[in-house]
Short mmCIF file of C-alpha atoms in Angstrom, two decimals:
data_model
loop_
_atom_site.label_atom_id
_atom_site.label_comp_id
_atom_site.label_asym_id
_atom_site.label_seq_id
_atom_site.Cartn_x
_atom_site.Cartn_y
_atom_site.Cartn_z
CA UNK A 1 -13.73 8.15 -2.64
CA UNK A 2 -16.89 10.05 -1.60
CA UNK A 3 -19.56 8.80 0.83
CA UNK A 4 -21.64 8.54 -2.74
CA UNK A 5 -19.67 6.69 -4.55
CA UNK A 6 -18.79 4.37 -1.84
CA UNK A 7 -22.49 3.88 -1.53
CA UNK A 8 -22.63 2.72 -5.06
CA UNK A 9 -20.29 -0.18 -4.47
CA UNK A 10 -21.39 -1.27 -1.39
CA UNK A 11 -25.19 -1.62 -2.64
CA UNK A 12 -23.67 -3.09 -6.79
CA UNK A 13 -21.16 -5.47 -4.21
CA UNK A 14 -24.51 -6.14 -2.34
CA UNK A 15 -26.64 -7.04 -5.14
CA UNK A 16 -24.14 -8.68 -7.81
CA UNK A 17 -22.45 -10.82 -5.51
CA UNK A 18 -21.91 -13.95 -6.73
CA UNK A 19 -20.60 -12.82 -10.19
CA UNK A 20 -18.38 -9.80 -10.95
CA UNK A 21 -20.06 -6.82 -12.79
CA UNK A 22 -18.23 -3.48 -14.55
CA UNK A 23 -18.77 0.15 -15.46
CA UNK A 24 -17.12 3.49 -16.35
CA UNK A 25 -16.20 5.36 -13.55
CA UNK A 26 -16.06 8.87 -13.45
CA UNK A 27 -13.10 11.14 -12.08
CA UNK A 28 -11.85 14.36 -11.52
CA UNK A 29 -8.00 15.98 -11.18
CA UNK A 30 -6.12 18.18 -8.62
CA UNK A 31 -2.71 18.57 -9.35
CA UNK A 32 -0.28 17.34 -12.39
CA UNK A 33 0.62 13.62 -13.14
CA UNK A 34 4.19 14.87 -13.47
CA UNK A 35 4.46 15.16 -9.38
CA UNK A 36 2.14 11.77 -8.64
CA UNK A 37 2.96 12.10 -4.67
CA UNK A 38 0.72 15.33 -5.14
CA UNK A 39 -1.84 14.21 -7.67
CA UNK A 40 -5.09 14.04 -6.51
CA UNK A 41 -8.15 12.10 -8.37
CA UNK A 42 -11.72 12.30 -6.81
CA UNK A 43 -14.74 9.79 -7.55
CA UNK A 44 -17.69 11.52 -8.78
CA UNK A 45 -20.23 8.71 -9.71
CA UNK A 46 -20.32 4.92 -11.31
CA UNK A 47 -22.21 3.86 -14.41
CA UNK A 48 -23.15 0.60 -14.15
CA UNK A 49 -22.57 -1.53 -17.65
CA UNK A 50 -22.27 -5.05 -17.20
CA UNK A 51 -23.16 -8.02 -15.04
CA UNK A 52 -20.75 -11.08 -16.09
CA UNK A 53 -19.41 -14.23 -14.68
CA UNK A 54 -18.18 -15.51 -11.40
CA UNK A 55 -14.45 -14.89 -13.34
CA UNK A 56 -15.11 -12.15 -16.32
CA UNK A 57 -17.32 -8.98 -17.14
CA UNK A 58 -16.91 -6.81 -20.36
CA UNK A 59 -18.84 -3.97 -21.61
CA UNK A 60 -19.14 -1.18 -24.56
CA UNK A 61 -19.50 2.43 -24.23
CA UNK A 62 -22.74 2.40 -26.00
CA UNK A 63 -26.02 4.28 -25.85
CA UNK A 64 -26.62 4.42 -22.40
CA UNK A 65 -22.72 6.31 -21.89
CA UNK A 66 -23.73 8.98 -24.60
CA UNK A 67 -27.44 9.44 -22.89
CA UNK A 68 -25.50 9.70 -19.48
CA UNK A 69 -23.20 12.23 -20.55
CA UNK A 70 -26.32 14.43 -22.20
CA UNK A 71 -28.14 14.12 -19.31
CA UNK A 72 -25.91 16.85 -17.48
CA UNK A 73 -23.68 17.42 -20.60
CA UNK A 74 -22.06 20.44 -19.23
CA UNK A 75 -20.93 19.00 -15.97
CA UNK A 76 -20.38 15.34 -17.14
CA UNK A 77 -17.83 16.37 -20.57
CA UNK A 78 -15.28 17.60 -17.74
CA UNK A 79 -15.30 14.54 -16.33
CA UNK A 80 -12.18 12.32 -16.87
CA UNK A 81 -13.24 8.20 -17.83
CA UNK A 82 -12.14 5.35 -16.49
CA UNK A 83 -12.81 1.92 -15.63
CA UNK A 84 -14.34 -0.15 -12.11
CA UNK A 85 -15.03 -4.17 -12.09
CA UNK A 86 -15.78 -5.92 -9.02
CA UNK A 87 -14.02 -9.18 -8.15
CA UNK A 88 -16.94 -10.83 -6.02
CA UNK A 89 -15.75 -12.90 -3.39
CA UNK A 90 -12.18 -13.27 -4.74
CA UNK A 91 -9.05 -10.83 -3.41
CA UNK A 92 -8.19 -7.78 -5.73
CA UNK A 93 -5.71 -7.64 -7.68
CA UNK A 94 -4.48 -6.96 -11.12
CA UNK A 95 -4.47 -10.36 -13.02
CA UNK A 96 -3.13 -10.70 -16.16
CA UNK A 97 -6.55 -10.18 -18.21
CA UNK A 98 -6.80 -6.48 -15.79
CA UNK A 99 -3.32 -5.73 -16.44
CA UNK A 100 -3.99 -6.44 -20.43
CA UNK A 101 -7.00 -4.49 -20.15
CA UNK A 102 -4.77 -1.11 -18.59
CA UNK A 103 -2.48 -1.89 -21.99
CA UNK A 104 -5.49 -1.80 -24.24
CA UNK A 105 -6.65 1.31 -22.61
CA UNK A 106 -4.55 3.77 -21.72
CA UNK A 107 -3.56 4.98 -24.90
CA UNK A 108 -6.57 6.25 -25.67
CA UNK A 109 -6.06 8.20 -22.75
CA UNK A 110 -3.53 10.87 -21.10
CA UNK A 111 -3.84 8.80 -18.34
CA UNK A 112 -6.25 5.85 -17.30
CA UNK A 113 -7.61 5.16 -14.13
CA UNK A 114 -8.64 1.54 -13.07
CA UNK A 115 -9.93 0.59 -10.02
CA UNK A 116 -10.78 -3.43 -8.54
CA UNK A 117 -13.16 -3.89 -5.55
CA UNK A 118 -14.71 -6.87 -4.19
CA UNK A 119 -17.48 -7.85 -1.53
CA UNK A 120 -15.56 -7.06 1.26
CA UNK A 121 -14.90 -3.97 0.39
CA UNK A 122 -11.20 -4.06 -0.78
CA UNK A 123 -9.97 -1.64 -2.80
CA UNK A 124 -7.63 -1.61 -5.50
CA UNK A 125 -6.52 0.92 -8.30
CA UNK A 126 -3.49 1.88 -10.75
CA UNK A 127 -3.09 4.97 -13.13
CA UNK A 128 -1.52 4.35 -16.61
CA UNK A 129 0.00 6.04 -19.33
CA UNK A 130 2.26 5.99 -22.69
CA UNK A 131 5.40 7.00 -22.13
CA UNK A 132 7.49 7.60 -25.90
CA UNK A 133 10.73 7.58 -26.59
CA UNK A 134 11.72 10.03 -29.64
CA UNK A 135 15.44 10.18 -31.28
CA UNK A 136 16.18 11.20 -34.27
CA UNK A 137 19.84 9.74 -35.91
CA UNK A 138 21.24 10.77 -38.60
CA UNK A 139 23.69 9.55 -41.33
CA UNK A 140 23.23 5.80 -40.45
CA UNK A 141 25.45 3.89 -43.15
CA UNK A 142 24.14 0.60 -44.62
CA UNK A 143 27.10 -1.58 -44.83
CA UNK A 144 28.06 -4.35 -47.67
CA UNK A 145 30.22 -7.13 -48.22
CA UNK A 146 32.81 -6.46 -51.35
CA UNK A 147 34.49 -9.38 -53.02
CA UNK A 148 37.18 -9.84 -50.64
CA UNK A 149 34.66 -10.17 -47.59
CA UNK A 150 35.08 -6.42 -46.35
CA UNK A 151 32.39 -4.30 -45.24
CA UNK A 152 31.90 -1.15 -47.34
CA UNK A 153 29.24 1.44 -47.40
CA UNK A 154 26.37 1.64 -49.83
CA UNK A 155 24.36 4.10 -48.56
CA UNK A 156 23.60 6.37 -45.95
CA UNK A 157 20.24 7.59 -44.08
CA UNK A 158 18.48 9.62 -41.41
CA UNK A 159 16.07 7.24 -39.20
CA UNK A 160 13.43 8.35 -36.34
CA UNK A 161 13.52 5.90 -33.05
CA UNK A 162 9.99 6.10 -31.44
CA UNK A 163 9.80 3.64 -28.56
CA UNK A 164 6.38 2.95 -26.31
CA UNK A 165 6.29 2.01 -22.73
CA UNK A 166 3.55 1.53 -20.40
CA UNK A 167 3.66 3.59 -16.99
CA UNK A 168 1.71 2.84 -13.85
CA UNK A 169 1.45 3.93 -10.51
CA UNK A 170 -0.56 2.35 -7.60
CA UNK A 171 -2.83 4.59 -5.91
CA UNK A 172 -3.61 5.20 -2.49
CA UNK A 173 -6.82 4.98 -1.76
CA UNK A 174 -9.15 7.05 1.21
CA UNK A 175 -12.58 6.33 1.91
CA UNK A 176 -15.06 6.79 4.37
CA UNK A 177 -15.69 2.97 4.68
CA UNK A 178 -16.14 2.63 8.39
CA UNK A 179 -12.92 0.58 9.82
CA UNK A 180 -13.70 -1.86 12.72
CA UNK A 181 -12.65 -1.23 16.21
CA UNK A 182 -12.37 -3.76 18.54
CA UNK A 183 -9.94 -4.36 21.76
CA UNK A 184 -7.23 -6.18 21.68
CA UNK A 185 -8.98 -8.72 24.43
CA UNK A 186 -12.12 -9.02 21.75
CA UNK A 187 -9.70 -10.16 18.92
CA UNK A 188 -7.93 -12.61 21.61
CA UNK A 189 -10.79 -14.32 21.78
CA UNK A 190 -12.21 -14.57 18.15
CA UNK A 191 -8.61 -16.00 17.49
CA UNK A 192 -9.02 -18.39 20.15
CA UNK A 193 -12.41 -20.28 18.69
CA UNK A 194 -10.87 -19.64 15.22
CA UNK A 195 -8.33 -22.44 16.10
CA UNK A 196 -9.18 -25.32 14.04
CA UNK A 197 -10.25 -28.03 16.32
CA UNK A 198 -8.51 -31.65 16.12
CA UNK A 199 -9.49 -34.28 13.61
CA UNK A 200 -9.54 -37.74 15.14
CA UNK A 201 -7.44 -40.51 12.99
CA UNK A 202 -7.06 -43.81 13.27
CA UNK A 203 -5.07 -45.50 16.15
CA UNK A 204 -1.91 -47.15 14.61
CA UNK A 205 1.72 -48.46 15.90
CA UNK A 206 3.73 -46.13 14.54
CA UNK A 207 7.88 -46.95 13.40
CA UNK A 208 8.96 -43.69 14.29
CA UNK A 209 7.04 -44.03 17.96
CA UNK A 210 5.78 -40.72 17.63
CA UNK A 211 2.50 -39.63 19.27
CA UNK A 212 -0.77 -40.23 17.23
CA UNK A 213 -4.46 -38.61 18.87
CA UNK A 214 -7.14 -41.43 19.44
CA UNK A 215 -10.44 -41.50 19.80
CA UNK A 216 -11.51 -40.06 23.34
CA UNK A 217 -15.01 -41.72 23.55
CA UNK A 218 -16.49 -45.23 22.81
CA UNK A 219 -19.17 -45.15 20.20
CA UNK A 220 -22.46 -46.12 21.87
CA UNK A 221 -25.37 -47.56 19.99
CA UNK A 222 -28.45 -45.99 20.76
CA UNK A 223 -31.31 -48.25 22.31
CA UNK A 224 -34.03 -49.19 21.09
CA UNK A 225 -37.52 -48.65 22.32
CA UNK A 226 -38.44 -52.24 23.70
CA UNK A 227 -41.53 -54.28 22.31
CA UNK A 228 -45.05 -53.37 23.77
CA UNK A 229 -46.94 -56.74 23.11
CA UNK A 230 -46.11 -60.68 22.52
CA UNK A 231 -45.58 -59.88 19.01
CA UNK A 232 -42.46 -61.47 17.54
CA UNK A 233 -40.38 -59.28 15.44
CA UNK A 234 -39.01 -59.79 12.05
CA UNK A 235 -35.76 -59.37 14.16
CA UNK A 236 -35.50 -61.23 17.19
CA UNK A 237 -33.79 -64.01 15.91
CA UNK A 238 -31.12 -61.68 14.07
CA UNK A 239 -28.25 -63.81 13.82
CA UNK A 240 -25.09 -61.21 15.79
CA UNK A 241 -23.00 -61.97 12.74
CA UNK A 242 -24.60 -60.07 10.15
CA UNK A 243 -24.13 -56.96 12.40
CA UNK A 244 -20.42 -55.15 12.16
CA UNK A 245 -18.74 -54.91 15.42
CA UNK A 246 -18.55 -51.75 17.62
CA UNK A 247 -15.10 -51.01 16.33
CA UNK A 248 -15.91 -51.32 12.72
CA UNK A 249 -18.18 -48.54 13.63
CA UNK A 250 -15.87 -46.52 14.98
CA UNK A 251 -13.54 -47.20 12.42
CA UNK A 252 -15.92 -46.33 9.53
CA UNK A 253 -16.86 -43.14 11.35
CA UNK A 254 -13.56 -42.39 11.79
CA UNK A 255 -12.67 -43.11 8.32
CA UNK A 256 -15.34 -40.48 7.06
CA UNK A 257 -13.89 -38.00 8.90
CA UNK A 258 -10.55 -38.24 8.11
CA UNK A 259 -11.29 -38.43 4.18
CA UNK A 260 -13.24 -34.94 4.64
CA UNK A 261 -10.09 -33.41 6.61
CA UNK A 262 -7.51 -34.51 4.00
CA UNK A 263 -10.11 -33.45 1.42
CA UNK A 264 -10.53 -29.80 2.95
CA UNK A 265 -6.82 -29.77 3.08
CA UNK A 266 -6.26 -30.44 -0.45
CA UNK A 267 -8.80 -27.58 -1.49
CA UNK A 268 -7.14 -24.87 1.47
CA UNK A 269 -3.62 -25.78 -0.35
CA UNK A 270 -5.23 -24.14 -3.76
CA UNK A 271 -7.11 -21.70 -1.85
CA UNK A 272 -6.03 -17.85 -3.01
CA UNK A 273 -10.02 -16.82 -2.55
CA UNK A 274 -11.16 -14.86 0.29
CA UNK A 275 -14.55 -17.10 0.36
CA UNK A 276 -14.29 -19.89 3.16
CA UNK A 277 -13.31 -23.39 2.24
CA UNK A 278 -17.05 -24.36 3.14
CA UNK A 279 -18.14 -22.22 0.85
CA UNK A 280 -16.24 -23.96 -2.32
CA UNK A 281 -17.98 -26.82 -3.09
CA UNK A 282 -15.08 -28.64 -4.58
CA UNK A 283 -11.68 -28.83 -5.28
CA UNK A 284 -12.70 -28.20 -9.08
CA UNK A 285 -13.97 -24.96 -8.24
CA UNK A 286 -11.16 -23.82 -5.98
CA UNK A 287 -8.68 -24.53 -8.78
CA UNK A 288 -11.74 -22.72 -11.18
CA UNK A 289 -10.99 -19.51 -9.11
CA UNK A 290 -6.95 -20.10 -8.94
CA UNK A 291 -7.29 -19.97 -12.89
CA UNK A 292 -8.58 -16.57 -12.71
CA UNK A 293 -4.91 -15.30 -11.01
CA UNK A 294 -3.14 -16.12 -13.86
CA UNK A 295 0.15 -17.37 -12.07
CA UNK A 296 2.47 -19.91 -13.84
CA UNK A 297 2.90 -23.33 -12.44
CA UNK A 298 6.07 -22.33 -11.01
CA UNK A 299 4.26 -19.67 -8.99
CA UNK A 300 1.30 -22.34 -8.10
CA UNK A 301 3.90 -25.20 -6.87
CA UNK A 302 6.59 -22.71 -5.03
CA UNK A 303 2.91 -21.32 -2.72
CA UNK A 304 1.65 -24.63 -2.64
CA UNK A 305 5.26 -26.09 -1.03
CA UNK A 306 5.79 -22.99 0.81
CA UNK A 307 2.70 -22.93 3.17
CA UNK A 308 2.56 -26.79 2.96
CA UNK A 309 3.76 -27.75 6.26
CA UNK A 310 1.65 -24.69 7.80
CA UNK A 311 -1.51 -25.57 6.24
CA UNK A 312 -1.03 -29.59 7.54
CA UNK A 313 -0.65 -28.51 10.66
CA UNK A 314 -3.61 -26.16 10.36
CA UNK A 315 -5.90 -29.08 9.62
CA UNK A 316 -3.98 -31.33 11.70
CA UNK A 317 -2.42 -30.39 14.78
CA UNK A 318 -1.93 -33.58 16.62
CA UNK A 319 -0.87 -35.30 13.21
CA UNK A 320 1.92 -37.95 13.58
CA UNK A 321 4.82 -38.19 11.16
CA UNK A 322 3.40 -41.43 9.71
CA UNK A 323 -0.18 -39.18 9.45
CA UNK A 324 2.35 -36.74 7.43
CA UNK A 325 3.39 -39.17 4.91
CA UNK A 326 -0.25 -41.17 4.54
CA UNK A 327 -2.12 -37.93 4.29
CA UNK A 328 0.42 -36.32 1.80
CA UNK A 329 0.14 -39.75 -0.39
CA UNK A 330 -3.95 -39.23 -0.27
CA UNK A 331 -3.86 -35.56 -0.96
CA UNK A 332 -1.40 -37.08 -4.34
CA UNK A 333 -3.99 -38.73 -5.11
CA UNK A 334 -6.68 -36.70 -5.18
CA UNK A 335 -5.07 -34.01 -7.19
CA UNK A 336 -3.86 -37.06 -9.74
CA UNK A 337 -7.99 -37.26 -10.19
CA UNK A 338 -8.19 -33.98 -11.45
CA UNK A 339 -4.75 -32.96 -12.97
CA UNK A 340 -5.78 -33.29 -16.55
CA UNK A 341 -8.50 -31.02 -16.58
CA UNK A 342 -6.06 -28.87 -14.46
CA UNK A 343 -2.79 -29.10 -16.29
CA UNK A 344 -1.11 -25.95 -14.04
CA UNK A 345 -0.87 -28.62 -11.10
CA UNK A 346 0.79 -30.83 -12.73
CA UNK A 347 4.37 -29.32 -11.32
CA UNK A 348 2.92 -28.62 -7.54
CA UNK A 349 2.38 -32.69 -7.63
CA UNK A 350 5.93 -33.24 -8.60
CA UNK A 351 7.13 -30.90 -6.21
CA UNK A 352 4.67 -32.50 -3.02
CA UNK A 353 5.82 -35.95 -4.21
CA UNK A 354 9.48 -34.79 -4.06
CA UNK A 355 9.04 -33.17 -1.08
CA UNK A 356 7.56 -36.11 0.75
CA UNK A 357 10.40 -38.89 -0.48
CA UNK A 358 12.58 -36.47 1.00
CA UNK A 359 11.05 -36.44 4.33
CA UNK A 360 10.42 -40.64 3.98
CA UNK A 361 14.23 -40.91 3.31
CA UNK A 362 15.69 -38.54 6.19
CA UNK A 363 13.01 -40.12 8.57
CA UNK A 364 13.93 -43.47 8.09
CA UNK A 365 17.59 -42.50 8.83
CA UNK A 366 16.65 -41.36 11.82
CA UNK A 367 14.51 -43.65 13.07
CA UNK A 368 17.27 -46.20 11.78
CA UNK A 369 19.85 -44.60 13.34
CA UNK A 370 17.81 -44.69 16.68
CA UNK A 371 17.20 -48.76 16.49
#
C-alpha cells in the first residue's frame, strides 16, 4: 500500500466517519496467482463511489469509472479492478453481506481483490477466484425396472461434470502507516488508569457472608446561605417530615449508579464494535451494530456466556456473589425489554438464565453445607 493510497484512506476515513463509504480500487500484479506466497499486488489509487449508512454502502460502475479510465486511458486499462469499503468505527472483517459480495464478483474476474478498512486504520483484504471442475464420463447407462422388479438398461450416454468453487486467500498487508512506539513503562501506566474504577452498591447482609463494598463517605447536604434581614421565609416553618432522610439520599444516589453500571454492562456484553461503550447511546444501537456481523444466535450466546464472568468483573470488581445473582437477574431483564425487536438474543437469555440457576443451586449447597 503506497504512501498515496494510504493517504486516500486516512483523509475518506477522516471525512466519512460516521457512515461507511465504497469505491473501486485500483491494482497492479507481480508474480502468478498459481504461487500466492510470491504474488505481489500494489495499490495504485482509489475512486471514490459511494457514501452509505452507518451499516451498508453500494455503488455502480457508472459514468464517472468510464471518464476516470479516459482520463489517462493508456495507463489506467492496465490496471486490474477491485473493490474498497470502509467499516467506520466497527472492526474489519468479512461479514456475510462482504463475503456474498466476493461470490457475486469474482467471476467476472480472473481474480478479485477486496479490501475492508475502518477509522482506525485496520486493514483487511482477500483475493478470489473460480475454481472449475471439468470431467467428462462416458457410457453412463440409464437403468429400468422390468416386470419382475430387476434393473435393466435402457439407454446409454456421455455426460460433462462441470463443478464451481470459490477460492480465497487472505492477504498480507504492508503499509507505511506509522506504528506507535512507546516503552513498556508508558503502556504500564495507561493500563493502570484504564482499570475500571469500583461502582458503589448497596450495603446488604449477605447469606453467603461474602464481602460486599460500601459507601466510603457520608453524603453531606450543602448549606445554605443564611437569611440577610427579618424576613420570614416561605420555609422556615418546613415541617422535617416532608424532607427524605440522609440515607434515602444516599440510597437513591446509590441506586442511580448502580442502574447505569448494570446498564453499561448489559451493552459491553453485546459489544463487538471498536467504538467505546460511551459512545453507543443505547443498548438498541449496540445490538444495531452486532446485526451487521451476521453471526447466528448460537455464535451470539456461546461469546456472550464465554466472556460473561470477565466482563462482570470488569464492571464490578468488588461485586459479591449475591451482587452476581441480582445484577445477572437485572441485566435479564433489560434484554427481556428489547428481545422482540432483537430476536438473535433470544438464546443468549436462555443461556444467562441457565447459567445463573446453576450458580444459585451450587451456591446454596455450599452455603448449606457450611450452616
Amino acid at each position: 500500500m503506497p504512501v498515496e493510497v494510504l493517504h486516500q484512506i486516512q483523509y475518506l476515513c477522516k471525512n466519512i466517519s460516521k457512515v461507511e463509504w465504497s469505491g473501486a480500487l485500483f491494482y497492479t500484479t507481480e508474480g502468478s496467482i498459481e504461487k500466492p506466497e510470491f504474488f505481489k499486488i500494489t495499490l495504485k489509487t482509489i475512486l471514490p463511489l459511494d457514501m452509505g449508512t452507518s451499516a451498508y454502502t453500494e455503488y455502480n460502475l457508472d459514468e464517472r469509472f468510464m471518464d476516470f479510465i479516459e482520463e489517462d486511458f493508456e495507463e489506467r486499462c492496465t490496471w486490474k479492478l477491485g473493490h474498497i469499503h470502509s467499516h467506520n468505527s466497527m472492526a474489519v472483517f468479512f461479514s456475510g453481506t462482504d463475503m456474498a459480495e466476493l461470490n457475486d464478483n469474482a467471476p467476472a474476474h480472473n481474480f478479485y481483490l477486496s479490501l475492508i478498512v475502518n477509522n482506525a486504520m485496520d486493514f483487511l483484504a482477500k483475493v478470489a477466484f473460480i475454481g472449475e471442475a471439468k470431467k467428462d464420463i462416458k457410457d453412463v447407462p440409464y437403468t429400468a425396472k422390468n416386470v419382475d422388479g430387476h434393473d435393466y438398461i435402457i439407454e446409454r450416454q456421455d455426460f460433462e461434470v462441470n463443478s464451481q468453487k470459490l477460492f480465497i486467500f487472505d492477504c498480507e498487508i504492508f503499509s507505511d502507516l506509522k506504528v506507535l512506539t512507546v516503552t513498556e513503562q508508558f503502556i504500564d501506566q495507561v493500563a493502570k488508569i484504564m482499570i475500571p474504577k469500583p461502582v458503589k452498591t448497596f450495603p446488604r447482609q449477605d447469606p453467603w457472608n461474602k464481602p460486599w463494598n460500601k459507601p466510603q463517605e457520608p453524603w453531606k447536604k450543602p448549606s445554605l446561605p443564611a437569611h440577610t434581614n427579618n424576613q420570614k421565609s416561605l420555609f422556615d416553618d418546613w415541617d422535617s417530615p416532608y424532607t427524605p432522610d440522609k440515607q434515602a439520599i444516599e440510597d437513591l444516589a446509590e441506586y442511580d449508579l448502580k442502574a447505569q453500571a448494570i446498564y453499561n454492562f448489559a451493552k459491553d456484553l453485546f459489544n463487538y464494535s471498536t467504538q467505546e461503550l460511551y459512545e453507543l447511546v443505547d443498548i438498541e444501537e449496540v445490538l444495531d451494530l452486532l446485526a451487521e456481523y451476521d453471526l447466528s444466535p448460537q455464535e451470539i450466546a456461546k461469546s456472550v456466556i464465554t466472556d460473561y464472568a470477565k466482563t462482570f468483573a470488569t464492571h464490578f470488581p468488588n461485586a459479591s456473589a449475591t451482587d452476581f445473582v441480582e445484577y445477572t437477574h437485572e441485566t435479564l431483564d433489560l434484554l427481556e425489554d428489547v428481545v422482540m425487536m432483537y430476536p438473535e438474543i433470544k438464546l443468549t437469555i436462555k443461556t444467562i438464565t441457565s447459567m445463573i440457576n446453576n450458580f444459585i443451586s451450587h451456591e446454596t449447597k455450599g452455603y448449606n453445607a457450611a450452616k
